[in-house]
């Protein structure tokens, strides 16, 4: 007997992101606050840079920390990947725009194109964006959702702002490129005149200027006392037997 019914299949929607953009898990801000307090108490100084922020963010959302050479997919959860950036600000909660160092894009290396101040700024700007776009495309082949998560931090880490945005390709035709007085290449949006990119010929550093969205987390923490190093070592039961010392000598 012929069966004309369609089979019932178990399906999984692989297009759903880890969570909606800028809607972090409920306990995320408290976990991040705890990590910041521990960092300050253990280090004794407010130092939090790229790789450490990547690791902390991954821990706080239950993702995997997988440092990459490209720097766009250092944190992974299912079909969603993040690059992580830190920026200093005197008062993070009032910061409107941030400058994000976003890798080294060298038209000279990638295209064999001269890229000093005598070069055509429009051409160099186009090539810089093409390098960026190629990186984004390569990562998006592996991950359906690609984002950048930003930590805007005060000098003492007592206040931070966290937000994320979609990591996208840029249409070079939308931007005007000019060399500025510092001999850096600046990209502005043709319609709005807003500063969007800076590229430095020396070192090929590429910076993206991003707006801080209205929907972002503002986290303030109480400054902890620094943990006493000797007390910690005593609690661990440390003694000299934990350390082995050898000295290499040159052969006669």
PDB file of N, CA and C in Angstrom, residues 118-178:
ATOM      1  N   UNK A 118      51.645  59.103  -0.273  1.00  0.00           N
ATOM      2  CA  UNK A 118      51.622  59.493  -1.681  1.00  0.00           C
ATOM      3  C   UNK A 118      50.644  58.639  -2.487  1.00  0.00           C
ATOM      4  N   UNK A 119      50.139  57.595  -1.859  1.00  0.00           N
ATOM      5  CA  UNK A 119      49.209  56.701  -2.558  1.00  0.00           C
ATOM      6  C   UNK A 119      47.802  57.291  -2.569  1.00  0.00           C
ATOM      7  N   UNK A 120      46.998  56.831  -3.500  1.00  0.00           N
ATOM      8  CA  UNK A 120      45.608  57.277  -3.619  1.00  0.00           C
ATOM      9  C   UNK A 120      44.827  56.826  -2.381  1.00  0.00           C
ATOM     10  N   UNK A 121      44.313  57.753  -1.560  1.00  0.00           N
ATOM     11  CA  UNK A 121      43.628  57.368  -0.325  1.00  0.00           C
ATOM     12  C   UNK A 121      42.381  56.516  -0.563  1.00  0.00           C
ATOM     13  N   UNK A 122      41.669  56.789  -1.656  1.00  0.00           N
ATOM     14  CA  UNK A 122      40.455  56.019  -1.953  1.00  0.00           C
ATOM     15  C   UNK A 122      40.794  54.561  -2.239  1.00  0.00           C
ATOM     16  N   UNK A 123      41.856  54.343  -3.003  1.00  0.00           N
ATOM     17  CA  UNK A 123      42.281  52.977  -3.322  1.00  0.00           C
ATOM     18  C   UNK A 123      42.741  52.242  -2.066  1.00  0.00           C
ATOM     19  N   UNK A 124      43.574  52.907  -1.262  1.00  0.00           N
ATOM     20  CA  UNK A 124      44.094  52.250  -0.058  1.00  0.00           C
ATOM     21  C   UNK A 124      42.961  51.942   0.913  1.00  0.00           C
ATOM     22  N   UNK A 125      42.026  52.873   1.069  1.00  0.00           N
ATOM     23  CA  UNK A 125      40.881  52.627   1.946  1.00  0.00           C
ATOM     24  C   UNK A 125      40.075  51.425   1.487  1.00  0.00           C
ATOM     25  N   UNK A 126      39.874  51.319   0.175  1.00  0.00           N
ATOM     26  CA  UNK A 126      39.141  50.180  -0.393  1.00  0.00           C
ATOM     27  C   UNK A 126      39.866  48.872  -0.078  1.00  0.00           C
ATOM     28  N   UNK A 127      41.181  48.854  -0.238  1.00  0.00           N
ATOM     29  CA  UNK A 127      41.952  47.634   0.000  1.00  0.00           C
ATOM     30  C   UNK A 127      41.964  47.251   1.477  1.00  0.00           C
ATOM     31  N   UNK A 128      42.062  48.250   2.343  1.00  0.00           N
ATOM     32  CA  UNK A 128      42.025  47.991   3.789  1.00  0.00           C
ATOM     33  C   UNK A 128      40.713  47.311   4.169  1.00  0.00           C
ATOM     34  N   UNK A 129      39.600  47.822   3.639  1.00  0.00           N
ATOM     35  CA  UNK A 129      38.293  47.224   3.936  1.00  0.00           C
ATOM     36  C   UNK A 129      38.154  45.841   3.301  1.00  0.00           C
ATOM     37  N   UNK A 130      38.757  45.643   2.136  1.00  0.00           N
ATOM     38  CA  UNK A 130      38.691  44.328   1.495  1.00  0.00           C
ATOM     39  C   UNK A 130      39.383  43.269   2.355  1.00  0.00           C
ATOM     40  N   UNK A 131      40.493  43.633   2.969  1.00  0.00           N
ATOM     41  CA  UNK A 131      41.199  42.694   3.851  1.00  0.00           C
ATOM     42  C   UNK A 131      40.317  42.349   5.045  1.00  0.00           C
ATOM     43  N   UNK A 132      39.728  43.383   5.645  1.00  0.00           N
ATOM     44  CA  UNK A 132      38.815  43.157   6.772  1.00  0.00           C
ATOM     45  C   UNK A 132      37.643  42.271   6.350  1.00  0.00           C
ATOM     46  N   UNK A 133      37.024  42.607   5.235  1.00  0.00           N
ATOM     47  CA  UNK A 133      35.855  41.861   4.763  1.00  0.00           C
ATOM     48  C   UNK A 133      36.178  40.391   4.507  1.00  0.00           C
ATOM     49  N   UNK A 134      37.369  40.130   3.993  1.00  0.00           N
ATOM     50  CA  UNK A 134      37.766  38.747   3.719  1.00  0.00           C
ATOM     51  C   UNK A 134      37.879  37.956   5.019  1.00  0.00           C
ATOM     52  N   UNK A 135      38.413  38.588   6.050  1.00  0.00           N
ATOM     53  CA  UNK A 135      38.512  37.918   7.356  1.00  0.00           C
ATOM     54  C   UNK A 135      37.124  37.600   7.908  1.00  0.00           C
ATOM     55  N   UNK A 136      36.237  38.578   7.833  1.00  0.00           N
ATOM     56  CA  UNK A 136      34.875  38.380   8.340  1.00  0.00           C
ATOM     57  C   UNK A 136      34.178  37.256   7.573  1.00  0.00           C
ATOM     58  N   UNK A 137      34.321  37.247   6.263  1.00  0.00           N
ATOM     59  CA  UNK A 137      33.684  36.212   5.440  1.00  0.00           C
ATOM     60  C   UNK A 137      34.190  34.826   5.806  1.00  0.00           C
ATOM     61  N   UNK A 138      35.497  34.714   6.048  1.00  0.00           N
ATOM     62  CA  UNK A 138      36.086  33.415   6.389  1.00  0.00           C
ATOM     63  C   UNK A 138      35.516  32.879   7.699  1.00  0.00           C
ATOM     64  N   UNK A 139      35.329  33.767   8.685  1.00  0.00           N
ATOM     65  CA  UNK A 139      34.782  33.328   9.973  1.00  0.00           C
ATOM     66  C   UNK A 139      33.297  33.017   9.842  1.00  0.00           C
ATOM     67  N   UNK A 140      32.587  33.802   9.044  1.00  0.00           N
ATOM     68  CA  UNK A 140      31.144  33.572   8.881  1.00  0.00           C
ATOM     69  C   UNK A 140      30.837  32.276   8.131  1.00  0.00           C
ATOM     70  N   UNK A 141      31.814  31.709   7.471  1.00  0.00           N
ATOM     71  CA  UNK A 141      31.621  30.392   6.864  1.00  0.00           C
ATOM     72  C   UNK A 141      31.505  29.317   7.940  1.00  0.00           C
ATOM     73  N   UNK A 142      32.085  29.593   9.108  1.00  0.00           N
ATOM     74  CA  UNK A 142      32.060  28.614  10.204  1.00  0.00           C
ATOM     75  C   UNK A 142      30.966  28.899  11.222  1.00  0.00           C
ATOM     76  N   UNK A 143      30.607  30.176  11.374  1.00  0.00           N
ATOM     77  CA  UNK A 143      29.634  30.554  12.396  1.00  0.00           C
ATOM     78  C   UNK A 143      28.514  31.397  11.788  1.00  0.00           C
ATOM     79  N   UNK A 144      27.295  31.011  12.082  1.00  0.00           N
ATOM     80  CA  UNK A 144      26.128  31.735  11.573  1.00  0.00           C
ATOM     81  C   UNK A 144      26.066  33.143  12.148  1.00  0.00           C
ATOM     82  N   UNK A 145      26.447  33.275  13.416  1.00  0.00           N
ATOM     83  CA  UNK A 145      26.377  34.570  14.098  1.00  0.00           C
ATOM     84  C   UNK A 145      27.782  34.974  14.550  1.00  0.00           C
ATOM     85  N   UNK A 146      28.179  36.175  14.175  1.00  0.00           N
ATOM     86  CA  UNK A 146      29.499  36.693  14.526  1.00  0.00           C
ATOM     87  C   UNK A 146      29.343  38.073  15.146  1.00  0.00           C
ATOM     88  N   UNK A 147      29.866  38.223  16.357  1.00  0.00           N
ATOM     89  CA  UNK A 147      29.691  39.474  17.097  1.00  0.00           C
ATOM     90  C   UNK A 147      31.011  39.950  17.693  1.00  0.00           C
ATOM     91  N   UNK A 148      31.008  41.197  18.121  1.00  0.00           N
ATOM     92  CA  UNK A 148      32.108  41.760  18.907  1.00  0.00           C
ATOM     93  C   UNK A 148      31.526  42.217  20.231  1.00  0.00           C
ATOM     94  N   UNK A 149      32.137  41.785  21.335  1.00  0.00           N
ATOM     95  CA  UNK A 149      31.686  42.215  22.656  1.00  0.00           C
ATOM     96  C   UNK A 149      32.726  43.182  23.209  1.00  0.00           C
ATOM     97  N   UNK A 150      32.257  44.325  23.687  1.00  0.00           N
ATOM     98  CA  UNK A 150      33.145  45.409  24.114  1.00  0.00           C
ATOM     99  C   UNK A 150      32.980  45.673  25.607  1.00  0.00           C
ATOM    100  N   UNK A 151      34.103  45.803  26.292  1.00  0.00           N
ATOM    101  CA  UNK A 151      34.125  46.207  27.698  1.00  0.00           C
ATOM    102  C   UNK A 151      34.729  47.605  27.769  1.00  0.00           C
ATOM    103  N   UNK A 152      33.902  48.593  28.095  1.00  0.00           N
ATOM    104  CA  UNK A 152      34.390  49.957  28.311  1.00  0.00           C
ATOM    105  C   UNK A 152      34.647  50.076  29.804  1.00  0.00           C
ATOM    106  N   UNK A 153      35.881  50.337  30.191  1.00  0.00           N
ATOM    107  CA  UNK A 153      36.276  50.232  31.599  1.00  0.00           C
ATOM    108  C   UNK A 153      36.820  51.551  32.122  1.00  0.00           C
ATOM    109  N   UNK A 154      36.511  51.845  33.373  1.00  0.00           N
ATOM    110  CA  UNK A 154      37.097  53.015  34.029  1.00  0.00           C
ATOM    111  C   UNK A 154      38.530  52.673  34.430  1.00  0.00           C
ATOM    112  N   UNK A 155      39.295  53.674  34.789  1.00  0.00           N
ATOM    113  CA  UNK A 155      40.706  53.453  35.116  1.00  0.00           C
ATOM    114  C   UNK A 155      40.901  52.518  36.300  1.00  0.00           C
ATOM    115  N   UNK A 156      39.942  52.536  37.250  1.00  0.00           N
ATOM    116  CA  UNK A 156      40.075  51.682  38.433  1.00  0.00           C
ATOM    117  C   UNK A 156      39.156  50.458  38.386  1.00  0.00           C
ATOM    118  N   UNK A 157      38.470  50.253  37.268  1.00  0.00           N
ATOM    119  CA  UNK A 157      37.551  49.122  37.055  1.00  0.00           C
ATOM    120  C   UNK A 157      36.331  49.140  37.972  1.00  0.00           C
ATOM    121  N   UNK A 158      36.070  50.274  38.616  1.00  0.00           N
ATOM    122  CA  UNK A 158      34.895  50.347  39.494  1.00  0.00           C
ATOM    123  C   UNK A 158      33.605  50.482  38.688  1.00  0.00           C
ATOM    124  N   UNK A 159      33.733  50.909  37.435  1.00  0.00           N
ATOM    125  CA  UNK A 159      32.567  51.020  36.553  1.00  0.00           C
ATOM    126  C   UNK A 159      32.935  50.501  35.169  1.00  0.00           C
ATOM    127  N   UNK A 160      32.075  49.642  34.637  1.00  0.00           N
ATOM    128  CA  UNK A 160      32.288  49.146  33.277  1.00  0.00           C
ATOM    129  C   UNK A 160      30.965  49.158  32.518  1.00  0.00           C
ATOM    130  N   UNK A 161      31.077  49.257  31.212  1.00  0.00           N
ATOM    131  CA  UNK A 161      29.919  49.138  30.323  1.00  0.00           C
ATOM    132  C   UNK A 161      30.197  47.975  29.377  1.00  0.00           C
ATOM    133  N   UNK A 162      29.194  47.147  29.154  1.00  0.00           N
ATOM    134  CA  UNK A 162      29.341  46.004  28.248  1.00  0.00           C
ATOM    135  C   UNK A 162      28.270  46.078  27.164  1.00  0.00           C
ATOM    136  N   UNK A 163      28.685  45.925  25.924  1.00  0.00           N
ATOM    137  CA  UNK A 163      27.722  45.840  24.825  1.00  0.00           C
ATOM    138  C   UNK A 163      28.321  44.994  23.710  1.00  0.00           C
ATOM    139  N   UNK A 164      27.483  44.570  22.803  1.00  0.00           N
ATOM    140  CA  UNK A 164      27.954  43.808  21.652  1.00  0.00           C
ATOM    141  C   UNK A 164      27.297  44.334  20.379  1.00  0.00           C
ATOM    142  N   UNK A 165      27.939  44.054  19.258  1.00  0.00           N
ATOM    143  CA  UNK A 165      27.372  44.425  17.963  1.00  0.00           C
ATOM    144  C   UNK A 165      27.756  43.362  16.940  1.00  0.00           C
ATOM    145  N   UNK A 166      26.997  43.313  15.870  1.00  0.00           N
ATOM    146  CA  UNK A 166      27.273  42.343  14.814  1.00  0.00           C
ATOM    147  C   UNK A 166      28.579  42.716  14.102  1.00  0.00           C
ATOM    148  N   UNK A 167      29.448  41.741  13.932  1.00  0.00           N
ATOM    149  CA  UNK A 167      30.682  41.946  13.180  1.00  0.00           C
ATOM    150  C   UNK A 167      30.353  41.773  11.703  1.00  0.00           C
ATOM    151  N   UNK A 168      30.497  42.847  10.939  1.00  0.00           N
ATOM    152  CA  UNK A 168      29.995  42.842   9.558  1.00  0.00           C
ATOM    153  C   UNK A 168      31.076  43.220   8.547  1.00  0.00           C
ATOM    154  N   UNK A 169      30.765  42.960   7.289  1.00  0.00           N
ATOM    155  CA  UNK A 169      31.550  43.467   6.169  1.00  0.00           C
ATOM    156  C   UNK A 169      31.139  44.919   5.901  1.00  0.00           C
ATOM    157  N   UNK A 170      32.067  45.709   5.370  1.00  0.00           N
ATOM    158  CA  UNK A 170      31.773  47.113   5.086  1.00  0.00           C
ATOM    159  C   UNK A 170      31.836  47.376   3.580  1.00  0.00           C
ATOM    160  N   UNK A 171      30.859  48.107   3.079  1.00  0.00           N
ATOM    161  CA  UNK A 171      30.807  48.493   1.671  1.00  0.00           C
ATOM    162  C   UNK A 171      31.688  49.729   1.474  1.00  0.00           C
ATOM    163  N   UNK A 172      32.803  49.555   0.776  1.00  0.00           N
ATOM    164  CA  UNK A 172      33.773  50.647   0.637  1.00  0.00           C
ATOM    165  C   UNK A 172      33.190  51.866  -0.073  1.00  0.00           C
ATOM    166  N   UNK A 173      32.141  51.679  -0.868  1.00  0.00           N
ATOM    167  CA  UNK A 173      31.561  52.800  -1.613  1.00  0.00           C
ATOM    168  C   UNK A 173      30.832  53.795  -0.706  1.00  0.00           C
ATOM    169  N   UNK A 174      30.567  53.396   0.532  1.00  0.00           N
ATOM    170  CA  UNK A 174      29.849  54.278   1.462  1.00  0.00           C
ATOM    171  C   UNK A 174      30.773  55.258   2.184  1.00  0.00           C
ATOM    172  N   UNK A 175      32.091  55.114   1.987  1.00  0.00           N
ATOM    173  CA  UNK A 175      33.036  55.887   2.799  1.00  0.00           C
ATOM    174  C   UNK A 175      33.988  56.731   1.956  1.00  0.00           C
ATOM    175  N   UNK A 176      34.342  57.853   2.524  1.00  0.00           N
ATOM    176  CA  UNK A 176      35.305  58.754   1.900  1.00  0.00           C
ATOM    177  C   UNK A 176      36.619  58.638   2.670  1.00  0.00           C
ATOM    178  N   UNK A 177      37.731  58.537   1.946  1.00  0.00           N
ATOM    179  CA  UNK A 177      39.031  58.333   2.585  1.00  0.00           C
ATOM    180  C   UNK A 177      39.963  59.506   2.306  1.00  0.00           C
ATOM    181  N   UNK A 178      40.654  59.955   3.367  1.00  0.00           N
ATOM    182  CA  UNK A 178      41.601  61.070   3.240  1.00  0.00           C
ATOM    183  C   UNK A 178      42.774  60.846   4.188  1.00  0.00           C
TER     184      UNK A 178
END
